[in-house]
Tab-separated table of C-alpha atoms in Angstrom:
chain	number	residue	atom	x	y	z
A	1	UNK	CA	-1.247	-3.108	-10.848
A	2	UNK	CA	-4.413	-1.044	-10.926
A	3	UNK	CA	-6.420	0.134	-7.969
A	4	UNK	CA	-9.600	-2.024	-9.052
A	5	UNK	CA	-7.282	-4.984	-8.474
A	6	UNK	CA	-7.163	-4.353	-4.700
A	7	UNK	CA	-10.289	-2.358	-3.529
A	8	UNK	CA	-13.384	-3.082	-1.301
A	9	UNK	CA	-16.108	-3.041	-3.472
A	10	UNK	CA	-18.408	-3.768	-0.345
A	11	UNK	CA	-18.548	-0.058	0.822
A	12	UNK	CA	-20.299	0.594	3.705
A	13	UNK	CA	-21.345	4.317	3.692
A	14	UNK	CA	-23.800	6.956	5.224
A	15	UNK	CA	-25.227	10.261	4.270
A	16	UNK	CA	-24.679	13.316	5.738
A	17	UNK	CA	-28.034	13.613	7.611
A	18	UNK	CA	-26.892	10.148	9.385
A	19	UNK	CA	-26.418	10.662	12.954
A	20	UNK	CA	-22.932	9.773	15.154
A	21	UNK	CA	-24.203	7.163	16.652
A	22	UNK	CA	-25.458	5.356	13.524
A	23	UNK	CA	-21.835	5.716	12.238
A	24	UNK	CA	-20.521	4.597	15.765
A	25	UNK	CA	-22.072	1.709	15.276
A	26	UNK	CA	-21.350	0.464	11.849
A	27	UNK	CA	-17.985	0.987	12.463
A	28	UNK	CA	-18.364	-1.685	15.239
A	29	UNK	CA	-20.886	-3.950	13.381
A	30	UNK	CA	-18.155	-4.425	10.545
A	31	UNK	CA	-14.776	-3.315	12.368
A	32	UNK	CA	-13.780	-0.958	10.228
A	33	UNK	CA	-12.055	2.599	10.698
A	34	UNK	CA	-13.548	5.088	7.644
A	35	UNK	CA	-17.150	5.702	6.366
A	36	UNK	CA	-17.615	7.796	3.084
A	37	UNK	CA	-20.256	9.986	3.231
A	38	UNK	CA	-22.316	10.103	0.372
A	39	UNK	CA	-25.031	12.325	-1.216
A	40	UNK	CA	-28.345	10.604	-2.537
A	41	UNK	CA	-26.775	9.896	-6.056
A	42	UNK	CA	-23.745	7.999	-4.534
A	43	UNK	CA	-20.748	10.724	-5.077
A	44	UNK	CA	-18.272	10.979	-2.217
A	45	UNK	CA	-18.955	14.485	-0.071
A	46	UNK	CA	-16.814	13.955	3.153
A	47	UNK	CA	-15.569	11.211	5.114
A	48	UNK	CA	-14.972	10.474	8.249
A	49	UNK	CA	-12.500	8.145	10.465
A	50	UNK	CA	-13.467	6.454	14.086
A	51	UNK	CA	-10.822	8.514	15.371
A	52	UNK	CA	-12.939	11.622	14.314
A	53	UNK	CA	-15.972	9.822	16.366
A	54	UNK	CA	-13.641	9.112	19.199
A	55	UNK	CA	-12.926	12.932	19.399
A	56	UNK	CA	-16.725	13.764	18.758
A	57	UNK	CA	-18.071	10.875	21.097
A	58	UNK	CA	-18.728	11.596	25.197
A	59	UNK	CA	-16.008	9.898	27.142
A	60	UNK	CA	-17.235	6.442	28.586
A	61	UNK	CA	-15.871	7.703	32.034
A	62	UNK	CA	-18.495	10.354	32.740
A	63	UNK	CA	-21.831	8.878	30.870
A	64	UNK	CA	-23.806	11.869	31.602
A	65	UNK	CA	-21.615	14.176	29.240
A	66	UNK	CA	-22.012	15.649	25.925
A	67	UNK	CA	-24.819	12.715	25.170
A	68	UNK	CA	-26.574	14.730	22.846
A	69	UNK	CA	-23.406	14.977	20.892
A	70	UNK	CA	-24.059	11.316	19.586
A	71	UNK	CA	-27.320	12.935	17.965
A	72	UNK	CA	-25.610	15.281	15.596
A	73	UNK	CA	-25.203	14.832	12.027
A	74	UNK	CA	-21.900	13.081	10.799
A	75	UNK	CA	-21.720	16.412	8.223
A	76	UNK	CA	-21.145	18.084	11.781
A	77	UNK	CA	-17.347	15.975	11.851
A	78	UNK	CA	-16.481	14.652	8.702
A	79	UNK	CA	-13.856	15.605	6.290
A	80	UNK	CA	-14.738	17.854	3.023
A	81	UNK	CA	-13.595	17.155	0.402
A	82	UNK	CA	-12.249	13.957	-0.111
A	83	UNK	CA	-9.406	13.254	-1.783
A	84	UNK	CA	-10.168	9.994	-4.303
A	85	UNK	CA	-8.562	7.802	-6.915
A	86	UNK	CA	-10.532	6.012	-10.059
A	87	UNK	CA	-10.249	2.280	-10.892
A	88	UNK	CA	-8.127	2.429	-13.219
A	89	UNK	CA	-5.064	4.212	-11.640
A	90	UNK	CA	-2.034	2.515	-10.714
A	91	UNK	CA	-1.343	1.699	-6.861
A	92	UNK	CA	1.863	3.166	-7.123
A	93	UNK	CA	-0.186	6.627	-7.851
A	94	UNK	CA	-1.917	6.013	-5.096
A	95	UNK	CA	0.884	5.042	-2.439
A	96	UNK	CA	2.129	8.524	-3.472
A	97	UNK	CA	-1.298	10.026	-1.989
A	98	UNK	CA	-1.207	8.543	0.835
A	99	UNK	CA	2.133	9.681	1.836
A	100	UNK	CA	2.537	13.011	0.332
A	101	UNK	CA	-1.544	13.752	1.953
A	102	UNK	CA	-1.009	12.027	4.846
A	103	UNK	CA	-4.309	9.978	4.471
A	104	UNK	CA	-5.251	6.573	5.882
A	105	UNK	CA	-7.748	5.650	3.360
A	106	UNK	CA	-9.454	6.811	0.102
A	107	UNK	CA	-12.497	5.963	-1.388
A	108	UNK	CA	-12.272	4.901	-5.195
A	109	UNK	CA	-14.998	6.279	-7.453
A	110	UNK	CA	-16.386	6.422	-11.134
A	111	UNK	CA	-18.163	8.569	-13.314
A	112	UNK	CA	-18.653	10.667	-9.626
A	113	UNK	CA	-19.923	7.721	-8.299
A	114	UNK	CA	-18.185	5.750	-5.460
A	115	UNK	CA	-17.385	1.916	-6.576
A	116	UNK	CA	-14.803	1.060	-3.960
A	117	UNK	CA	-12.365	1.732	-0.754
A	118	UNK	CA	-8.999	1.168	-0.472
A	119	UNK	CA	-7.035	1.593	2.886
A	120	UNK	CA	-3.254	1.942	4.265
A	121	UNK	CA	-3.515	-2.068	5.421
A	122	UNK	CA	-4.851	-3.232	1.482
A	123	UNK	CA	-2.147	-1.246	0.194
A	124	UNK	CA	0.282	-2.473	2.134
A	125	UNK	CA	-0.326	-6.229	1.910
A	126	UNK	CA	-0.129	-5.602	-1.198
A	127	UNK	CA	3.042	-4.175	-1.742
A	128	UNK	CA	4.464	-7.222	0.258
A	129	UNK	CA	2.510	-9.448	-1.929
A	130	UNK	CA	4.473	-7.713	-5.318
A	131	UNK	CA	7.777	-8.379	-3.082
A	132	UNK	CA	6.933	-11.329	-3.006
A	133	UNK	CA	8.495	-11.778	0.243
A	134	UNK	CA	5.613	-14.569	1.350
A	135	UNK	CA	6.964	-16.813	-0.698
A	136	UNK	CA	9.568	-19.191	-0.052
A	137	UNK	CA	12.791	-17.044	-1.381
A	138	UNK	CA	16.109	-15.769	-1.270
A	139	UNK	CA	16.980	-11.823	-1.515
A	140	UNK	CA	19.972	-10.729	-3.338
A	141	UNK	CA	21.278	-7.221	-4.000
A	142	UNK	CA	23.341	-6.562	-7.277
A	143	UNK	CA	25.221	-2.606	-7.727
A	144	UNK	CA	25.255	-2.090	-11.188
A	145	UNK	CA	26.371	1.019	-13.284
A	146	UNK	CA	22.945	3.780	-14.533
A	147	UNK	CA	23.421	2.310	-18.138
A	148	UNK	CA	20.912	0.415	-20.568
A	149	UNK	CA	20.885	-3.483	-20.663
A	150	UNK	CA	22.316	-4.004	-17.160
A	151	UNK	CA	18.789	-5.345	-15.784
A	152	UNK	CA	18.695	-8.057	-18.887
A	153	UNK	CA	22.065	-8.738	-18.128
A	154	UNK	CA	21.560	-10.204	-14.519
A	155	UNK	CA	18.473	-11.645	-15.179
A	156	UNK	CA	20.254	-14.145	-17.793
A	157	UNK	CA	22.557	-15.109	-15.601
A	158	UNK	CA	19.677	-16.262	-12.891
A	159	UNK	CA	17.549	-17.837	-16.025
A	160	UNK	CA	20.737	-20.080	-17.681
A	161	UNK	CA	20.350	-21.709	-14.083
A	162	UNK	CA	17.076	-22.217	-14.210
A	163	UNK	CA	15.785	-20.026	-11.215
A	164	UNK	CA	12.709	-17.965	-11.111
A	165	UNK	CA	12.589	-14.482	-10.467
A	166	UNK	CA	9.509	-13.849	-7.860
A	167	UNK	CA	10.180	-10.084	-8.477
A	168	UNK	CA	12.750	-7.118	-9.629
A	169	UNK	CA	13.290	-3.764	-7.593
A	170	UNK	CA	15.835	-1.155	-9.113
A	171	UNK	CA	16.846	2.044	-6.963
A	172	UNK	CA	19.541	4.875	-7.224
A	173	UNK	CA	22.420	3.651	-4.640
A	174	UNK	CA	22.655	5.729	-1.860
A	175	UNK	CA	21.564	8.777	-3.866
A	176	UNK	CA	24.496	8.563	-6.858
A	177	UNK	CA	22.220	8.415	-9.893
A	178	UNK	CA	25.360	6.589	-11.496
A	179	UNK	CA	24.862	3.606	-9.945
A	180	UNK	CA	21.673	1.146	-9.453
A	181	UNK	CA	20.518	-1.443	-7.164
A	182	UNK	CA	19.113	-3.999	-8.649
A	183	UNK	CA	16.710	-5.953	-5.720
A	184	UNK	CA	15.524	-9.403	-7.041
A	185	UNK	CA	13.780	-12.288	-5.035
A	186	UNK	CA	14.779	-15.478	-6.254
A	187	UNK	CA	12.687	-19.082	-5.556
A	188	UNK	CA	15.798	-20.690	-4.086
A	189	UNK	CA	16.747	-20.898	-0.721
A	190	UNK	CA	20.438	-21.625	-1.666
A	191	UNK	CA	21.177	-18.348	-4.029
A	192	UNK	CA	25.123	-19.302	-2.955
A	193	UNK	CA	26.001	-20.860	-6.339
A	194	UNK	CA	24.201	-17.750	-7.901
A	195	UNK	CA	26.329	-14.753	-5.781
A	196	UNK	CA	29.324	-16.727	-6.515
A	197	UNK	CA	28.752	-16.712	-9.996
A	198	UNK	CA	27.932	-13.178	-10.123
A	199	UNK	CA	30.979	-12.140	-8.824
A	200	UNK	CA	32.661	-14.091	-10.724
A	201	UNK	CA	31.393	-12.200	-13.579
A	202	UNK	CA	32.272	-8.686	-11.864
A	203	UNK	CA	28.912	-7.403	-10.452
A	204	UNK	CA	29.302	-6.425	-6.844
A	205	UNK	CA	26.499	-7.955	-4.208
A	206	UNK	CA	25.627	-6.425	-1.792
A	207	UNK	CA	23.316	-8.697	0.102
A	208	UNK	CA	23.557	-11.056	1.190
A	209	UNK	CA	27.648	-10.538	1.779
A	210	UNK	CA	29.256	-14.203	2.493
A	211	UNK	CA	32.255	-13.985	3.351
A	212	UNK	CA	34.149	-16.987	1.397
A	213	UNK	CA	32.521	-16.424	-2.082
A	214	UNK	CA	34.271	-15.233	-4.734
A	215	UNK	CA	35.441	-11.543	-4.769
């Protein structure tokens, strides 16, 4: 899935001459948390987050302090530079930014130009969404041997009974790159019949673990 798929293209920005209290309050008109900060042709220059106007802002218990602060230019508390992604990367790209930067948000951009916003909350709704874990499912957990054709090979079992596959996760187990988990989310909400006949056929599941089934 590409980043275009799942950013804001609505982009509510400022310029670096903008003031803290214009960004104070378009962060309250539209209830968002991060405003790009743009120059006059539209590329990204800083950024800044309402906990950086929270910090910059006079507290609301002594309304006589630091006023003027609300007058200074947002260039005076925003970030530079800005760490961005283009349209046409993949989210899973992106995911890694956020975690390995530490980052909340990033603005998307184009030819220099800004063309969208994605956040930590669209990125992960979406990554629920590809679990497919809104849908009405069942989770199983198959160990398999590192080895071609062992994916194919579970997924014929689940299509000879007719079952559809919402979606397929594969990760080392517990570290041992000799040995996979294979993570699918079936539309059934009786995968019994399924786990018995895996294990009938020698694969070892995990999850769910019914005691009963076959061994």
């Amino acid at each position: 899935m590409l980043v275009e798929e799942i950013m804001k293209k609505d982009v509510m920005t400022l310029q670096a001459h903008n003031t803290i209290n214009e960004a104070l309050n378009l962060l309250n008109e539209h209830h968002i948390r991060h405003i790009p900060i743009v120059n006059e042709h539209d590329s990204v220059i800083g950024i800044i987050s309402d906990r950086d106007i929270r910090d910059a802002a006079p507290s609301t218990l002594e309304e006589t302090q630091n006023q003027e602060t609300l007058n200074h230019e947002v260039k005076t508390i925003m970030t530079s530079p800005v760490i961005t992604v283009h349209p046409l990367d993949f989210i899973e790209e992106m995911a890694s930014i956020f975690y390995e930067h530490e980052i909340a948000c990033v603005p998307v951009t184009k030819e220099n130009r800004i063309v969208g916003i994605v956040t930590e909350k669209d990125l992960l709704y979406t990554l629920i969404q590809l679990t497919g874990i809104h849908e009405q499912s069942s989770q199983i957990e198959v160990k398999v041997p590192n080895k071609a054709g062992m994916l194919p090979e579970v997924t014929q079992i689940i299509g000879n009974r007719k079952i559809n596959i919402s979606s397929v996760f594969i990760y080392p187990y517990k570290g041992d790159q000799k040995q996979k988990i294979i993570v699918l989310r079936i539309q059934t909400m009786n995968p019994m019949p399924l786990i018995d006949e895996l294990k009938n056929k020698g694969y070892e599941v995990l999850w769910p673990n019914i005691p009963g089934l076959s061994q």
